[in-house]
Coordinates of C-alpha atoms in Angstrom, one line a residue:
M1 CA -19.8 2.3 -40.0
T2 CA -19.9 -0.3 -43.1
L3 CA -18.1 -3.9 -42.3
N4 CA -16.3 -4.0 -45.4
R5 CA -13.6 -6.2 -45.9
R6 CA -10.5 -4.1 -45.6
N7 CA -12.3 -2.4 -42.6
F8 CA -12.7 -6.1 -41.5
L9 CA -9.5 -7.1 -41.4
R10 CA -7.6 -3.6 -39.7
T11 CA -10.4 -4.4 -36.6
S12 CA -9.5 -8.1 -36.5
L13 CA -5.1 -7.1 -36.5
S14 CA -5.9 -4.0 -34.5
S15 CA -7.7 -6.8 -31.5
V16 CA -4.8 -9.3 -32.2
A17 CA -2.5 -6.8 -31.7
V18 CA -4.1 -5.6 -28.3
A19 CA -4.6 -9.2 -27.0
S20 CA -1.1 -9.7 -27.1
V21 CA -0.3 -6.5 -25.6
G22 CA -2.6 -7.5 -22.8
S23 CA -0.8 -11.2 -22.4
T24 CA 3.0 -9.9 -22.8
A25 CA 1.9 -7.5 -19.6
L26 CA 0.0 -9.3 -17.8
A27 CA 2.9 -12.6 -18.1
A28 CA 4.2 -11.5 -14.8
C29 CA 5.5 -14.4 -13.0
S30 CA 6.8 -16.2 -16.1
S31 CA 9.1 -19.1 -15.0
N32 CA 11.8 -17.5 -17.8
P33 CA 11.7 -14.1 -17.0
A34 CA 14.9 -14.2 -20.1
S35 CA 12.7 -14.9 -23.1
K36 CA 12.2 -12.1 -25.5
D37 CA 8.3 -11.7 -24.4
S38 CA 9.2 -10.6 -20.7
A39 CA 12.5 -8.9 -22.2
D40 CA 9.8 -6.6 -24.7
G41 CA 7.4 -6.0 -21.1
C42 CA 10.1 -5.2 -19.2
K43 CA 12.0 -2.2 -21.7
A44 CA 9.5 0.5 -19.8
S45 CA 10.3 -0.9 -17.1
C46 CA 14.2 -1.5 -17.3
E47 CA 14.0 3.1 -18.1
T48 CA 11.8 3.7 -14.3
K49 CA 13.1 6.0 -11.7
A50 CA 11.2 3.8 -9.9
E51 CA 12.8 2.3 -6.5
L52 CA 12.3 -0.7 -3.8
N53 CA 12.5 1.4 -1.1
L54 CA 12.1 -0.9 1.6
S55 CA 10.3 -0.6 5.2
F56 CA 9.7 -2.7 8.4
Q57 CA 7.0 -1.9 10.8
E58 CA 8.3 -2.0 14.1
G59 CA 7.5 -5.8 15.3
I60 CA 9.2 -7.0 12.4
A61 CA 13.1 -7.2 12.6
P62 CA 14.8 -9.3 15.4
G63 CA 16.1 -7.4 18.6
E64 CA 14.9 -6.4 21.9
T65 CA 15.0 -3.1 21.8
L66 CA 14.4 -0.3 19.0
N67 CA 17.4 0.2 18.5
E68 CA 18.6 -3.5 18.6
K69 CA 15.3 -3.6 15.7
L70 CA 17.2 -0.3 14.0
D71 CA 21.0 -1.7 14.0
F72 CA 18.9 -4.9 12.0
M73 CA 17.1 -2.8 9.5
E74 CA 20.4 -0.5 8.7
K75 CA 22.7 -4.2 8.4
H76 CA 20.2 -5.7 5.9
G77 CA 19.4 -2.0 3.8
V78 CA 16.0 -1.7 4.9
V79 CA 15.4 2.1 4.8
G80 CA 12.1 3.2 5.8
F81 CA 10.4 2.4 9.6
E82 CA 6.9 2.3 9.9
P83 CA 6.2 2.5 13.9
G84 CA 1.8 2.0 15.4
G85 CA 0.5 5.6 16.0
G86 CA -1.1 4.8 19.2
G87 CA 1.1 6.8 21.3
L88 CA 2.8 8.2 18.7
A89 CA 3.1 11.7 20.3
G90 CA 4.7 10.6 23.3
R91 CA 7.6 8.8 21.6
V92 CA 9.1 11.9 18.5
N93 CA 11.9 12.3 20.2
E94 CA 12.5 8.7 21.2
I95 CA 12.3 7.6 17.5
K96 CA 14.3 11.0 16.4
Q97 CA 16.7 10.1 18.4
A98 CA 17.1 6.5 17.3
L99 CA 17.1 7.2 13.9
S100 CA 19.6 10.1 14.0
G101 CA 22.4 9.1 12.1
R102 CA 21.1 6.8 10.0
N103 CA 20.3 5.9 6.8
I104 CA 16.4 5.1 7.9
K105 CA 13.6 7.4 7.9
V106 CA 10.3 7.2 9.2
S107 CA 8.1 6.1 6.3
A108 CA 3.8 5.7 7.2
I109 CA 2.5 5.6 10.4
C110 CA 0.3 2.6 10.2
A111 CA -3.4 3.5 12.3
G112 CA -3.7 3.4 16.1
F113 CA -6.6 6.4 16.5
K114 CA -9.5 5.4 18.5
G115 CA -13.4 5.3 17.3
F116 CA -14.0 5.5 13.4
I117 CA -15.3 7.7 10.7
L118 CA -18.2 6.1 9.9
S119 CA -19.8 5.3 13.1
E120 CA -23.6 6.8 13.6
D121 CA -22.7 8.1 16.8
P122 CA -21.2 11.4 16.8
A123 CA -19.3 10.8 19.7
V124 CA -17.2 7.9 18.6
R125 CA -16.6 10.0 15.3
K126 CA -15.0 13.1 16.9
E127 CA -12.7 10.5 18.6
C128 CA -11.4 9.5 14.9
M129 CA -11.2 12.8 14.2
D130 CA -9.2 13.8 17.3
T131 CA -7.5 10.9 17.6
M132 CA -6.0 10.6 13.9
K133 CA -5.2 15.0 14.2
E134 CA -3.2 14.3 17.2
I135 CA -1.4 11.3 15.1
I136 CA -0.8 12.8 12.0
A137 CA 0.8 16.2 13.8
A138 CA 3.7 13.4 15.3
A139 CA 4.1 12.1 12.1
G140 CA 4.7 15.9 10.3
E141 CA 7.2 16.5 12.8
L142 CA 8.8 12.8 12.7
G143 CA 8.6 13.4 8.3
S144 CA 6.3 10.7 7.6
T145 CA 4.4 10.2 4.5
G146 CA 1.4 9.8 6.1
V147 CA -0.9 8.3 8.4
I148 CA -3.1 4.9 7.2
I149 CA -6.9 4.7 7.9
V150 CA -9.7 2.3 7.2
P151 CA -13.3 3.9 7.5
A152 CA -14.5 1.3 9.8
F153 CA -13.9 -2.8 9.6
N154 CA -16.4 -5.2 10.2
Q155 CA -16.8 -5.7 13.5
Q156 CA -17.4 -1.7 13.7
V157 CA -21.4 -1.2 15.0
P158 CA -23.4 0.8 14.7
V159 CA -21.9 2.1 10.9
K160 CA -23.4 4.4 8.1
P161 CA -24.7 2.2 5.2
H162 CA -23.0 1.6 2.1
T163 CA -24.5 4.6 -0.1
Q164 CA -23.6 7.7 -2.2
E165 CA -24.4 10.1 1.2
T166 CA -21.8 8.3 3.3
R167 CA -19.6 8.0 0.5
D168 CA -20.3 12.3 0.5
F169 CA -19.7 12.0 4.2
L170 CA -16.4 10.5 4.6
C171 CA -15.1 12.2 1.5
E172 CA -15.9 15.4 3.5
Q173 CA -14.6 13.6 7.1
F174 CA -11.3 12.3 5.2
N175 CA -10.5 16.3 3.3
E176 CA -11.0 17.3 6.7
M177 CA -8.0 15.4 8.0
G178 CA -6.2 15.8 4.4
T179 CA -6.3 19.8 4.8
F180 CA -4.8 19.1 8.9
A181 CA -2.5 16.9 6.9
A182 CA -0.7 19.0 4.5
Q183 CA -0.4 21.7 6.6
H184 CA 1.8 19.6 8.8
G185 CA 3.7 18.3 5.8
T186 CA 2.1 14.2 5.3
T187 CA -0.9 12.7 4.6
V188 CA -3.8 10.1 5.4
I189 CA -4.0 7.4 3.6
L190 CA -6.7 5.6 2.5
E191 CA -6.1 1.6 2.8
P192 CA -8.2 -0.8 1.3
L193 CA -8.4 -4.2 2.5
N194 CA -10.0 -7.9 2.1
R195 CA -14.3 -8.3 2.7
K196 CA -13.7 -10.7 5.5
E197 CA -12.3 -7.2 7.7
A198 CA -14.0 -4.6 5.6
F199 CA -17.1 -3.5 3.8
Y200 CA -15.8 0.1 3.0
L201 CA -13.3 0.3 0.5
R202 CA -11.6 -3.2 -0.8
Q203 CA -10.3 -2.3 -3.8
V204 CA -7.4 0.3 -4.6
A205 CA -9.4 2.1 -7.2
D206 CA -12.4 2.5 -5.0
A207 CA -10.0 4.2 -2.7
A208 CA -8.1 5.8 -5.6
S209 CA -11.8 7.4 -7.0
I210 CA -12.3 9.2 -3.2
C211 CA -8.7 11.1 -3.7
R212 CA -9.6 12.4 -6.9
D213 CA -13.1 13.5 -5.7
I214 CA -11.7 15.2 -2.5
N215 CA -8.5 17.0 -5.1
N216 CA -6.5 17.5 -1.5
P217 CA -2.9 16.8 -1.8
G218 CA -3.5 15.7 1.8
V219 CA -5.4 12.8 0.9
R220 CA -3.9 9.9 -0.4
C221 CA -4.2 6.3 -0.6
M222 CA -2.4 2.9 -0.7
G223 CA -2.7 -1.2 -2.1
D224 CA -1.4 -3.8 0.5
F225 CA -0.5 -7.6 -1.7
W226 CA -2.3 -9.4 1.4
H227 CA -5.5 -7.6 0.5
M228 CA -5.0 -7.5 -3.3
T229 CA -4.5 -11.3 -3.3
W230 CA -8.5 -11.5 -2.5
E231 CA -9.8 -8.5 -3.4
E232 CA -7.8 -7.4 -7.1
T233 CA -7.7 -9.8 -10.2
S234 CA -4.5 -7.9 -11.0
D235 CA -1.8 -6.3 -8.8
M236 CA -0.7 -4.7 -11.8
G237 CA -4.1 -3.4 -12.7
A238 CA -4.3 -2.5 -8.6
F239 CA -1.0 -0.7 -8.6
L240 CA -1.9 1.5 -11.8
S241 CA -5.4 2.7 -10.6
G242 CA -3.8 3.8 -7.6
G243 CA -1.4 6.7 -10.0
D244 CA -0.7 9.3 -8.6
Y245 CA -2.5 9.0 -5.2
L246 CA -0.5 5.7 -4.4
Q247 CA 0.9 6.8 -1.3
H248 CA 2.2 3.7 0.7
V249 CA 2.8 0.0 0.0
H250 CA 2.2 -3.0 2.4
V251 CA 3.6 -6.8 1.6
A252 CA 3.1 -10.1 3.2
S253 CA 3.0 -13.8 2.0
R254 CA 0.1 -14.6 -0.1
K255 CA -2.0 -17.7 2.1
R256 CA -1.0 -16.7 5.6
R257 CA -0.1 -13.2 5.7
S258 CA 3.4 -14.3 7.2
M259 CA 7.3 -13.1 5.5
P260 CA 7.1 -13.0 1.6
G261 CA 8.4 -16.3 0.8
E262 CA 7.5 -18.6 3.7
D263 CA 4.0 -19.2 1.6
G264 CA 6.2 -20.9 -1.8
D265 CA 5.6 -20.1 -4.7
A266 CA 2.2 -18.4 -4.6
D267 CA 4.6 -15.7 -3.2
C268 CA 5.2 -14.1 -6.3
Y269 CA 4.7 -10.3 -6.6
I270 CA 6.6 -9.3 -9.9
N271 CA 3.2 -8.6 -11.4
G272 CA 2.8 -6.1 -9.0
F273 CA 6.5 -4.2 -8.6
K274 CA 5.8 -3.7 -13.1
G275 CA 3.2 -1.4 -12.0
L276 CA 4.9 -0.1 -9.7
K277 CA 7.9 0.9 -12.0
M278 CA 5.5 2.1 -14.5
L279 CA 4.3 4.8 -11.9
D280 CA 7.8 5.3 -11.3
Y281 CA 6.9 4.2 -7.6
T282 CA 9.9 5.8 -5.1
K283 CA 8.2 5.5 -1.7
Y284 CA 8.0 2.6 0.7
V285 CA 6.7 -0.9 0.1
S286 CA 6.4 -2.1 3.6
F287 CA 6.3 -5.3 6.0
E288 CA 3.1 -5.9 7.1
C289 CA 3.2 -10.1 8.2
G290 CA 4.0 -12.5 10.8
C291 CA 6.5 -14.7 10.8
Q292 CA 6.7 -18.9 10.9
G293 CA 10.2 -19.5 11.6
D294 CA 13.5 -17.8 13.0
R295 CA 13.1 -13.9 12.1
N296 CA 17.2 -14.0 12.0
V297 CA 16.9 -16.4 9.2
V298 CA 13.6 -16.0 7.3
V299 CA 13.8 -12.1 7.4
P300 CA 16.9 -11.6 5.6
A301 CA 15.3 -14.6 2.8
A302 CA 12.3 -12.1 2.2
L303 CA 14.3 -8.9 1.9
E304 CA 16.2 -10.8 -0.8
L305 CA 13.3 -12.8 -2.5
L306 CA 11.7 -9.3 -3.2
R307 CA 14.9 -7.7 -4.4
E308 CA 15.2 -10.5 -6.6
Q309 CA 11.7 -9.7 -8.1
W310 CA 12.0 -6.5 -8.5
K311 CA 14.9 -7.2 -10.9
K312 CA 12.7 -9.5 -12.6
A313 CA 9.5 -7.6 -13.0

């Protein structure tokens, strides 16, 4: 195209408009959320159908017994419970009875499988597949949104190389798991981790692309604010890259993986919450973290922080 004066001005003005919109959207942690830019950027989010459904893993709430923990959760408006997958089949009745009559449902199931699916050893891969299916079946009985799986942690060896052939193999394995999960009314949830913990799947977009290629309703992915801190350039962008495949979210403080708020100003989740609102996300945001202080004080404060930031998003 000939770059005459009119075309040059049209192109320049378009670029400025795009840059302006991008800068507004990414200014998620503005110190003045009531400013015009923040209000304009929030317009779409204010019309969202998204909900902040908070969930706890089993070790988050104070209490000696499961019922004491659930009492605390119910008192503070936590609506999701994320148990570990280890021995889950033997706990189905216990969990069902504990949740009976409560406004709390099982969210995702956190791992608990044995072996790992990218092992070079067929016996280790089989152990992973067999134990995953056992957990998936129990998850289905509990009405869970899915079972979280990591293809391989850094310390798990010998492991298949990071090649296209390995990715194709991974898709085959997850497709089998996903089909089994769909038959039980649940899903398999792929979790990206930061590079210090895993070499494979480090960004939400990587996991989402595998979900897309498999094209199985039983295969979904998640984002974890802790891992995203180190691997993503934008929380909002990460969640948007998950799109319709995003099934679960983990949250923790952003320096020490403690309770949200225990790392001070670093614990800003507004940018990510904006992305979730754009997606009309209605599944769970679940606590997976440690705690530096008194749980009876720190946990309610963390809940309040997340709710405040959700409103600002």
